[in-house]
Amino acid sequence: MALFKNQLKLMRAAAISVSVLVALVTGMMIYSASSNLIPASSFFSSYALILPILVGVIATLMCGDMGTRDFYYPAGLIVLAQPVKRWVAFMARFSASAILAIVPLTILFVSAAVGSNYFYGATMPGMLASFAVAVLYMLSFIAFIAFISIVAGEGAALTTGILISVMAVLFLLVLEHFYGIEPWFFLPYAGMSIGAVTSTPYPTHFVPNGIFPYTPYLSEAIEIMVGYTALSLASAIWFYSRREVL
Amino acid sequence: MDIEAINLTKRFGNRVALDNVSFRFSGPGAIGYLGPNGAGKTTTLKIFSHLLRPTYGKALINGIDVADGYAKALESVSALVETPEPYPKLSIKDFLTLIGGMRGLSREETTSRIAELKEKLSLEDLAVQGAKLSKGHKQRVALAATLMSDTDIMLLDEPTAGLDPAETYDVKKIIKELKRTRLVLMSSHLLDEVTELCDSVAFINKGRLLLTDTVKNVTNKFGKGKAGSAGLEDAYLKIIKGG
């Protein structure tokens, strides 16, 4: 519990600054789209496409150093020498990070709803479902980033998180469009469901000759995200428990 | 209260940091752990505080193997190893509260212990963040974190490093108090400090434990008839450097 509270305190400033950043970026996007007379439906479909990128960036900015905080900061020399099992310490930090990361994620959706209502007089359909999927996606992303940070360090985690988030569209394009592979093994593929749930009806799983021929079934996306979360957490705990403070 | 190393060995790649070290110290009392830089002092203390795992051998705290049951073993140990610092964005109070919580202290116990340590270690403003502390102040906060709970065994790695003479005096006073009821294993390069505070000494060089004995016996045997820190200095040179 002490570590949980401590993690909340350590991340408070990051949560506030990322929330402000997210609100500004979302507001500017909506303002720019409406000023350029882009129709609401076109804006919503584009926004749905970039939502997983934004969620990935939020998760990375908030939690890129979560797994390494105790190993690279000199405070770890005291914190890790306390009579607390390492897996308990890791889970306390992880759960606090995940809970606090929901703040900027909520701001992302609320600012999109408020902004689109103000400029377009309408909100994106299926936002609640989209938010629910985004929460699960962020959880799996944070677990994955935590694992990378413990194994390869904070810098590698930040780079990997940003790279995966920003370049996801390109990776998906190459895998799906050029190689015809359904990238069920790639987390951002599951993230496509954040935008997909805003479409009525839910997009067809496979559309030959489409730019992105595959869209994950919602159940498939959930399975991928849960799988990533479970595997990343198990691996992260294993490494966190065995890692030495050199 | 005792700590025991059984054939303790630690390798970092090809480099042997600790080579088959065995000792057993029982408390109360203070033991000075002496040796040049890179001798293996910090590595030993890190293994006993579960910051490193031994390549071979065992580190036992009150009979519990640290590698197997660290959470239980560390209940009896407080460690100040290398130069720890509070988190840069956390206040001194929040940092000490964290350690109190991890030690299983109640909120009231934590608050009263922090007040006590503030006085003892002249911690001044508890609301100051870690990033704004001077080197000496960081060291005092780290020491306060080490003293948050009443453990049987204290592992102190150069506890007065970075402190001014007044702060050093305060810390030495605390160690003198501690050693009456607890086992203190402290590494140091300051032989006058070791002479003043410690009952026994252990010499280590290049990962090998060379000698353990009382300060008195060591100065008598190797001190060329000199008393106090001068005698220990001669003993150190003789044992470590073979001079």
Coordinates of C-alpha atoms in Angstrom, one line a residue:
Chain A
M1 CA 0.0 0.0 0.0
A2 CA 2.9 2.4 0.8
L3 CA 4.4 1.8 -2.6
F4 CA 1.0 2.2 -4.3
K5 CA 0.5 5.6 -2.6
N6 CA 4.1 6.5 -3.4
Q7 CA 3.7 5.7 -7.1
L8 CA 0.6 7.9 -7.2
K9 CA 2.6 10.8 -5.7
L10 CA 5.5 10.3 -8.0
M11 CA 3.3 10.2 -11.1
R12 CA 0.9 13.1 -10.1
A13 CA 2.8 15.7 -12.0
A14 CA 3.2 13.6 -15.1
A15 CA -0.6 12.9 -15.1
I16 CA -1.4 16.6 -14.9
S17 CA 1.1 17.6 -17.7
V18 CA 0.1 14.7 -20.0
S19 CA -3.6 15.5 -19.4
V20 CA -3.1 19.2 -20.3
L21 CA -1.1 18.1 -23.4
V22 CA -3.8 15.7 -24.5
A23 CA -6.6 18.3 -24.1
L24 CA -4.6 20.8 -26.1
V25 CA -3.8 18.4 -28.9
T26 CA -7.4 17.2 -29.1
G27 CA -8.8 20.7 -29.1
M28 CA -6.4 21.8 -31.8
M29 CA -7.2 18.9 -34.0
I30 CA -11.0 19.4 -33.7
Y31 CA -10.6 23.2 -34.2
S32 CA -8.3 22.7 -37.2
A33 CA -10.7 20.1 -38.8
S34 CA -13.8 22.3 -38.3
S35 CA -12.0 25.4 -39.6
N36 CA -11.0 23.5 -42.8
L37 CA -14.7 22.5 -43.2
I38 CA -13.9 18.8 -42.8
P39 CA -17.3 17.1 -42.3
A40 CA -18.0 15.6 -38.8
S41 CA -18.2 12.0 -40.2
S42 CA -14.8 12.3 -41.9
F43 CA -13.2 13.8 -38.8
F44 CA -14.7 11.1 -36.6
S45 CA -13.4 8.3 -38.8
S46 CA -9.9 9.9 -38.9
Y47 CA -9.9 10.5 -35.2
A48 CA -10.9 6.9 -34.6
L49 CA -7.9 5.8 -36.6
I50 CA -5.5 7.9 -34.5
L51 CA -7.0 7.1 -31.1
P52 CA -4.8 4.0 -30.6
I53 CA -1.7 6.1 -31.4
L54 CA -2.7 8.7 -28.8
V55 CA -3.5 6.0 -26.2
G56 CA -0.1 4.4 -26.8
V57 CA 1.7 7.7 -26.5
I58 CA -0.1 8.5 -23.2
A59 CA 0.8 5.1 -21.8
T60 CA 4.4 5.5 -22.8
L61 CA 4.8 9.1 -21.5
M62 CA 3.1 8.1 -18.2
C63 CA 4.7 4.8 -17.5
G64 CA 7.9 4.6 -19.6
D65 CA 10.1 4.6 -16.4
M66 CA 7.7 2.6 -14.2
G67 CA 9.7 -0.6 -14.2
T68 CA 13.1 1.0 -13.9
R69 CA 12.5 3.6 -11.3
D70 CA 13.9 1.5 -8.5
F71 CA 16.8 0.1 -10.4
Y72 CA 18.2 3.4 -11.9
Y73 CA 17.3 6.0 -9.2
P74 CA 19.6 5.9 -6.1
A75 CA 16.5 5.7 -4.0
G76 CA 16.2 2.1 -5.1
L77 CA 19.2 1.2 -2.9
I78 CA 16.9 1.8 0.0
V79 CA 13.5 0.9 -1.4
L80 CA 14.6 -2.5 -2.7
A81 CA 16.4 -3.4 0.5
Q82 CA 13.1 -3.3 2.4
P83 CA 11.3 -6.5 3.6
V84 CA 8.8 -6.5 0.8
K85 CA 8.5 -9.2 -1.9
R86 CA 9.6 -7.8 -5.3
W87 CA 6.4 -9.0 -7.1
V88 CA 4.3 -7.1 -4.5
A89 CA 6.4 -4.0 -5.0
F90 CA 6.1 -4.3 -8.8
M91 CA 2.3 -4.9 -8.7
A92 CA 1.9 -1.9 -6.4
R93 CA 3.7 0.4 -8.8
F94 CA 2.0 -1.1 -11.8
S95 CA -1.6 -0.8 -10.5
A96 CA -1.0 2.8 -9.3
S97 CA 0.5 3.7 -12.7
A98 CA -2.4 2.0 -14.5
I99 CA -5.0 3.8 -12.4
L100 CA -3.4 7.2 -12.7
A101 CA -2.9 6.8 -16.5
I102 CA -6.7 6.6 -16.8
V103 CA -6.8 10.4 -15.9
P104 CA -5.3 11.6 -19.2
L105 CA -7.1 8.9 -21.1
T106 CA -10.4 10.2 -19.7
I107 CA -9.3 13.8 -20.6
L108 CA -8.6 12.6 -24.1
F109 CA -12.2 11.3 -24.5
V110 CA -13.9 14.1 -22.6
S111 CA -12.0 16.8 -24.6
A112 CA -12.9 15.0 -27.8
A113 CA -16.6 14.9 -26.8
V114 CA -16.7 18.5 -25.6
G115 CA -14.7 19.8 -28.6
S116 CA -16.7 18.0 -31.2
N117 CA -19.9 19.0 -29.6
Y118 CA -18.8 22.6 -29.6
F119 CA -17.5 22.8 -33.1
Y120 CA -19.7 20.2 -34.9
G121 CA -22.7 20.0 -32.6
A122 CA -22.3 16.2 -32.4
T123 CA -20.2 13.7 -30.6
M124 CA -18.5 10.6 -32.0
P125 CA -20.8 7.6 -31.8
G126 CA -19.9 4.7 -29.6
M127 CA -17.5 6.8 -27.4
L128 CA -18.2 4.9 -24.2
A129 CA -17.5 1.5 -25.8
S130 CA -14.4 3.0 -27.4
F131 CA -13.3 4.3 -24.0
A132 CA -13.8 0.9 -22.4
V133 CA -11.6 -0.7 -25.1
A134 CA -9.1 2.1 -24.8
V135 CA -8.7 1.4 -21.1
L136 CA -8.0 -2.3 -21.8
Y137 CA -5.6 -1.3 -24.6
M138 CA -3.8 1.1 -22.3
L139 CA -3.5 -1.5 -19.6
S140 CA -1.9 -4.0 -22.0
F141 CA 0.4 -1.2 -23.4
I142 CA 1.6 -0.2 -19.9
A143 CA 2.3 -3.8 -19.0
F144 CA 4.3 -4.2 -22.2
I145 CA 6.2 -1.0 -21.7
A146 CA 6.9 -2.0 -18.1
F147 CA 8.4 -5.3 -19.3
I148 CA 10.6 -3.5 -21.9
S149 CA 11.8 -1.0 -19.3
I150 CA 12.8 -3.6 -16.8
V151 CA 14.6 -5.7 -19.4
A152 CA 16.2 -2.9 -21.5
G153 CA 16.0 0.3 -19.5
E154 CA 13.9 3.5 -19.5
G155 CA 15.3 4.8 -22.7
A156 CA 14.5 1.7 -24.6
A157 CA 11.0 1.6 -23.2
L158 CA 10.3 5.2 -24.2
T159 CA 11.7 4.6 -27.7
T160 CA 9.8 1.3 -28.1
G161 CA 6.5 2.7 -26.9
I162 CA 6.6 5.8 -29.0
L163 CA 7.9 3.9 -32.0
I164 CA 5.2 1.2 -31.8
S165 CA 2.5 3.8 -31.3
V166 CA 3.5 6.2 -34.0
M167 CA 4.7 3.7 -36.5
A168 CA 1.9 1.3 -35.9
V169 CA 0.0 2.4 -38.9
L170 CA 3.0 1.8 -41.1
F171 CA 3.7 -1.7 -39.6
L172 CA 0.0 -2.6 -40.0
L173 CA 0.0 -1.4 -43.6
V174 CA 3.1 -3.4 -44.5
L175 CA 1.9 -6.6 -42.7
E176 CA -1.7 -6.5 -43.8
H177 CA -1.6 -4.7 -47.2
F178 CA 1.7 -5.9 -48.6
Y179 CA 2.2 -9.3 -47.0
G180 CA -1.5 -10.2 -46.5
I181 CA -0.9 -11.3 -42.9
E182 CA -3.4 -10.8 -40.1
P183 CA -1.2 -9.3 -37.4
W184 CA -2.9 -10.9 -34.4
F185 CA 0.5 -10.9 -32.6
F186 CA 0.9 -7.1 -32.8
L187 CA -0.6 -5.2 -30.0
P188 CA -1.6 -2.1 -32.1
Y189 CA -3.7 -4.4 -34.3
A190 CA -5.9 -5.0 -31.3
G191 CA -5.8 -1.3 -30.7
M192 CA -7.7 -0.8 -34.0
S193 CA -10.8 -2.0 -32.2
I194 CA -10.8 1.3 -30.2
G195 CA -11.8 3.1 -33.4
A196 CA -13.7 0.1 -34.9
V197 CA -16.3 0.1 -32.1
T198 CA -17.3 3.6 -33.1
S199 CA -18.5 2.3 -36.5
T200 CA -22.0 1.0 -37.0
P201 CA -22.1 -1.8 -37.9
Y202 CA -18.8 -3.1 -36.6
P203 CA -16.4 -3.3 -39.6
T204 CA -16.0 -6.6 -41.5
H205 CA -13.1 -8.7 -40.3
F206 CA -11.6 -9.1 -43.8
V207 CA -12.0 -6.8 -46.8
P208 CA -9.9 -8.0 -49.7
N209 CA -8.0 -5.2 -51.4
G210 CA -8.6 -2.7 -48.6
I211 CA -5.8 -0.5 -47.3
F212 CA -6.0 -2.3 -44.0
P213 CA -7.7 -5.6 -45.1
Y214 CA -8.0 -6.9 -41.6
T215 CA -9.9 -5.5 -38.6
P216 CA -9.8 -7.6 -35.4
Y217 CA -13.1 -9.0 -34.2
L218 CA -13.8 -7.3 -30.9
S219 CA -13.5 -10.6 -29.0
E220 CA -10.2 -11.3 -30.8
A221 CA -8.9 -7.8 -29.9
I222 CA -9.8 -8.4 -26.3
E223 CA -8.0 -11.7 -26.3
I224 CA -4.9 -10.1 -27.8
M225 CA -4.9 -7.3 -25.2
V226 CA -5.5 -9.7 -22.3
G227 CA -2.8 -12.0 -23.6
Y228 CA -0.3 -9.2 -23.9
T229 CA -1.2 -8.0 -20.4
A230 CA -0.8 -11.4 -18.9
L231 CA 2.4 -12.3 -20.7
S232 CA 4.0 -8.9 -20.2
L233 CA 3.1 -8.9 -16.5
A234 CA 4.4 -12.4 -15.9
S235 CA 7.7 -11.6 -17.7
A236 CA 8.0 -8.2 -16.0
I237 CA 7.5 -9.7 -12.5
W238 CA 10.0 -12.5 -13.3
F239 CA 12.7 -10.0 -14.4
Y240 CA 11.9 -7.5 -11.6
S241 CA 12.2 -10.2 -9.0
R242 CA 15.6 -11.4 -10.3
R243 CA 17.1 -8.1 -11.3
E244 CA 20.2 -6.9 -9.3
V245 CA 21.0 -3.3 -8.3
L246 CA 24.6 -2.9 -9.6
Chain B
M1 CA 21.3 -11.3 16.1
D2 CA 23.9 -12.6 13.7
I3 CA 25.0 -12.5 10.1
E4 CA 26.9 -15.2 8.4
A5 CA 28.6 -15.6 5.1
I6 CA 29.3 -19.2 3.9
N7 CA 31.7 -19.4 1.0
L8 CA 30.1 -16.3 -0.4
T9 CA 31.2 -15.7 -4.0
K10 CA 30.1 -13.1 -6.5
R11 CA 31.3 -12.9 -10.1
F12 CA 30.5 -10.1 -12.6
G13 CA 31.4 -11.8 -15.9
N14 CA 35.0 -12.8 -15.5
R15 CA 35.7 -10.5 -12.6
V16 CA 35.5 -12.0 -9.2
A17 CA 34.2 -9.5 -6.7
L18 CA 33.9 -11.9 -3.8
D19 CA 35.9 -15.0 -3.6
N20 CA 34.7 -17.7 -1.1
V21 CA 34.2 -15.3 1.8
S22 CA 33.1 -16.9 5.1
F23 CA 32.5 -15.1 8.4
R24 CA 30.1 -15.0 11.2
F25 CA 29.4 -11.9 13.3
S26 CA 27.1 -11.9 16.3
G27 CA 25.7 -8.9 18.1
P28 CA 25.4 -6.6 19.8
G29 CA 28.5 -4.7 18.8
A30 CA 30.1 -2.9 15.8
I31 CA 32.3 -4.5 13.2
G32 CA 34.4 -2.4 10.8
Y33 CA 34.7 -3.8 7.3
L34 CA 37.9 -2.5 5.9
G35 CA 39.6 -2.7 2.5
P36 CA 40.6 -0.6 -0.4
N37 CA 38.1 0.6 -3.1
G38 CA 36.9 -2.4 -5.2
A39 CA 37.9 -4.9 -2.4
G40 CA 34.4 -6.3 -2.2
K41 CA 32.9 -4.5 0.8
T42 CA 29.9 -3.0 -0.9
T43 CA 29.3 -6.2 -2.8
T44 CA 29.1 -8.1 0.5
L45 CA 26.7 -5.5 2.0
K46 CA 24.6 -5.6 -1.2
I47 CA 24.2 -9.3 -1.1
F48 CA 23.1 -9.2 2.6
S49 CA 20.5 -6.5 1.6
H50 CA 19.3 -8.5 -1.4
L51 CA 20.4 -5.9 -3.9
L52 CA 22.7 -8.5 -5.5
R53 CA 22.5 -12.3 -5.6
P54 CA 25.5 -14.4 -4.8
T55 CA 27.0 -16.5 -7.6
Y56 CA 27.7 -19.2 -5.1
G57 CA 27.5 -19.6 -1.3
K58 CA 25.1 -18.3 1.2
A59 CA 24.4 -15.0 3.1
L60 CA 22.5 -15.8 6.3
I61 CA 20.7 -13.3 8.5
N62 CA 19.7 -14.7 11.8
G63 CA 19.9 -18.1 10.1
I64 CA 17.7 -17.2 7.1
D65 CA 19.3 -17.4 3.6
V66 CA 18.8 -14.0 2.0
A67 CA 18.6 -15.4 -1.5
D68 CA 15.7 -17.7 -0.5
G69 CA 13.7 -15.7 2.0
Y70 CA 14.7 -12.1 1.6
A71 CA 11.5 -10.6 2.7
K72 CA 11.7 -12.4 6.0
A73 CA 15.5 -11.9 6.4
L74 CA 15.3 -8.2 5.7
E75 CA 12.8 -7.7 8.5
S76 CA 15.9 -7.8 10.8
V77 CA 18.1 -5.6 8.6
S78 CA 18.4 -2.0 7.8
A79 CA 20.9 -1.2 5.1
L80 CA 22.6 2.0 3.9
V81 CA 24.5 0.9 0.9
E82 CA 26.5 3.2 -1.5
T83 CA 25.0 6.6 -1.8
P84 CA 21.2 6.3 -1.8
E85 CA 19.1 9.4 -2.2
P86 CA 15.4 10.1 -1.8
Y87 CA 13.4 10.4 -5.0
P88 CA 14.0 13.8 -6.5
K89 CA 10.3 14.8 -6.7
L90 CA 9.3 13.4 -3.3
S91 CA 9.5 15.4 -0.1
I92 CA 11.7 14.1 2.8
K93 CA 8.5 13.4 4.8
D94 CA 6.9 11.4 1.9
F95 CA 10.0 9.4 1.4
L96 CA 10.4 8.5 5.0
T97 CA 6.6 7.7 5.2
L98 CA 7.1 5.3 2.2
I99 CA 9.9 3.5 4.1
G100 CA 7.9 3.4 7.3
G101 CA 5.0 1.9 5.3
M102 CA 7.3 -0.7 3.7
R103 CA 8.6 -1.6 7.2
G104 CA 5.0 -2.2 8.4
L105 CA 4.8 0.8 10.7
S106 CA 1.4 2.3 11.5
R107 CA 0.8 5.9 10.5
E108 CA 1.2 7.0 14.1
E109 CA 4.5 5.1 14.5
T110 CA 5.8 6.5 11.3
T111 CA 4.9 10.1 12.3
S112 CA 6.5 9.8 15.7
R113 CA 9.6 8.1 14.3
I114 CA 10.0 10.8 11.6
A115 CA 9.7 13.5 14.3
E116 CA 12.4 11.7 16.4
L117 CA 14.8 11.4 13.5
K118 CA 14.2 15.0 12.4
E119 CA 15.6 16.0 15.7
K120 CA 18.4 13.5 15.9
L121 CA 19.7 14.0 12.4
S122 CA 18.9 17.8 12.1
L123 CA 16.6 17.2 9.0
E124 CA 15.3 20.7 9.0
D125 CA 12.4 21.2 6.6
L126 CA 10.6 17.9 5.9
A127 CA 8.6 19.4 3.0
V128 CA 11.7 19.9 0.8
Q129 CA 12.0 17.7 -2.2
G130 CA 14.9 15.3 -2.7
A131 CA 16.2 17.1 -5.7
K132 CA 16.8 20.3 -3.6
L133 CA 18.9 18.6 -0.9
S134 CA 22.6 19.1 -0.5
K135 CA 24.9 16.0 -0.6
G136 CA 25.2 15.9 3.2
H137 CA 21.4 16.4 3.6
K138 CA 20.7 13.5 1.2
Q139 CA 23.0 11.3 3.2
R140 CA 21.2 12.2 6.5
V141 CA 17.8 11.5 4.9
A142 CA 19.2 8.1 3.7
L143 CA 20.4 7.4 7.2
A144 CA 17.0 8.4 8.6
A145 CA 15.4 6.0 6.2
T146 CA 17.7 3.3 7.5
L147 CA 16.7 4.1 11.1
M148 CA 13.0 4.1 10.5
S149 CA 12.5 0.8 12.2
D150 CA 14.1 -1.0 15.1
T151 CA 16.0 -3.7 13.3
D152 CA 18.5 -6.0 15.0
I153 CA 21.2 -5.6 12.3
M154 CA 22.5 -2.4 10.6
L155 CA 24.6 -2.6 7.4
L156 CA 26.3 0.8 6.9
D157 CA 28.4 1.5 3.9
E158 CA 30.6 4.5 4.7
P159 CA 27.9 6.1 6.8
T160 CA 29.7 9.4 7.3
A161 CA 30.7 9.9 3.6
G162 CA 29.8 13.4 2.5
L163 CA 29.0 14.8 5.9
D164 CA 30.6 17.8 7.6
P165 CA 32.3 17.5 11.0
A166 CA 29.1 18.4 12.9
E167 CA 27.0 15.9 11.0
T168 CA 29.7 13.3 11.3
Y169 CA 29.7 13.8 15.1
D170 CA 25.9 13.3 15.2
V171 CA 26.1 10.1 13.1
K172 CA 28.9 8.7 15.2
K173 CA 26.9 9.4 18.3
I174 CA 24.0 7.4 16.8
I175 CA 26.2 4.5 15.8
K176 CA 27.6 4.4 19.4
E177 CA 24.0 4.2 20.7
L178 CA 23.0 1.5 18.1
K179 CA 25.9 -0.8 18.8
R180 CA 24.9 -1.2 22.4
T181 CA 21.8 -3.1 21.5
R182 CA 22.3 -4.1 17.8
L183 CA 24.8 -5.6 15.4
V184 CA 26.4 -2.9 13.2
L185 CA 28.5 -3.9 10.2
M186 CA 30.0 -0.8 8.7
S187 CA 32.5 -0.3 5.9
S188 CA 34.7 2.7 6.1
H189 CA 38.0 4.1 4.9
L190 CA 38.3 6.3 8.0
L191 CA 40.5 4.3 10.4
D192 CA 40.0 6.8 13.3
E193 CA 36.3 6.4 12.9
V194 CA 36.6 2.6 13.0
T195 CA 38.9 2.7 16.0
E196 CA 36.4 4.9 17.8
L197 CA 33.3 3.0 16.9
C198 CA 34.1 -0.6 16.3
D199 CA 34.8 -3.5 18.5
S200 CA 36.1 -5.8 15.8
V201 CA 37.4 -5.5 12.3
A202 CA 37.3 -7.6 9.1
F203 CA 39.9 -7.0 6.3
I204 CA 39.0 -7.7 2.7
N205 CA 41.1 -7.3 -0.4
K206 CA 40.5 -8.4 -4.0
G207 CA 37.4 -10.2 -2.9
R208 CA 39.1 -12.3 -0.3
L209 CA 38.6 -12.0 3.4
L210 CA 42.0 -11.7 5.0
L211 CA 41.4 -11.4 8.7
T212 CA 38.8 -10.9 11.3
D213 CA 39.6 -10.0 14.9
T214 CA 39.0 -7.5 17.6
V215 CA 40.4 -4.0 17.0
K216 CA 42.5 -4.5 20.1
N217 CA 44.1 -7.7 19.0
V218 CA 44.7 -6.4 15.5
T219 CA 46.5 -3.3 16.7
N220 CA 48.5 -5.3 19.2
K221 CA 49.6 -7.8 16.6
F222 CA 50.2 -5.5 13.6
G223 CA 50.2 -2.0 15.0
K224 CA 54.0 -1.8 15.7
G225 CA 53.2 -0.9 19.3
K226 CA 51.1 2.1 18.3
A227 CA 47.7 2.6 20.0
G228 CA 44.4 3.8 18.5
S229 CA 44.0 4.8 14.8
A230 CA 47.8 5.0 14.2
G231 CA 48.1 1.3 15.3
L232 CA 45.1 0.4 13.1
E233 CA 46.7 2.3 10.2
D234 CA 49.9 0.3 10.4
A235 CA 47.8 -2.9 10.8
Y236 CA 45.8 -2.0 7.7
L237 CA 49.0 -1.4 5.6
K238 CA 50.5 -4.6 6.8
I239 CA 47.4 -6.7 6.2
I240 CA 46.1 -5.2 3.0
K241 CA 49.3 -4.1 1.3
G242 CA 51.6 -6.6 3.0
G243 CA 53.8 -3.6 4.0

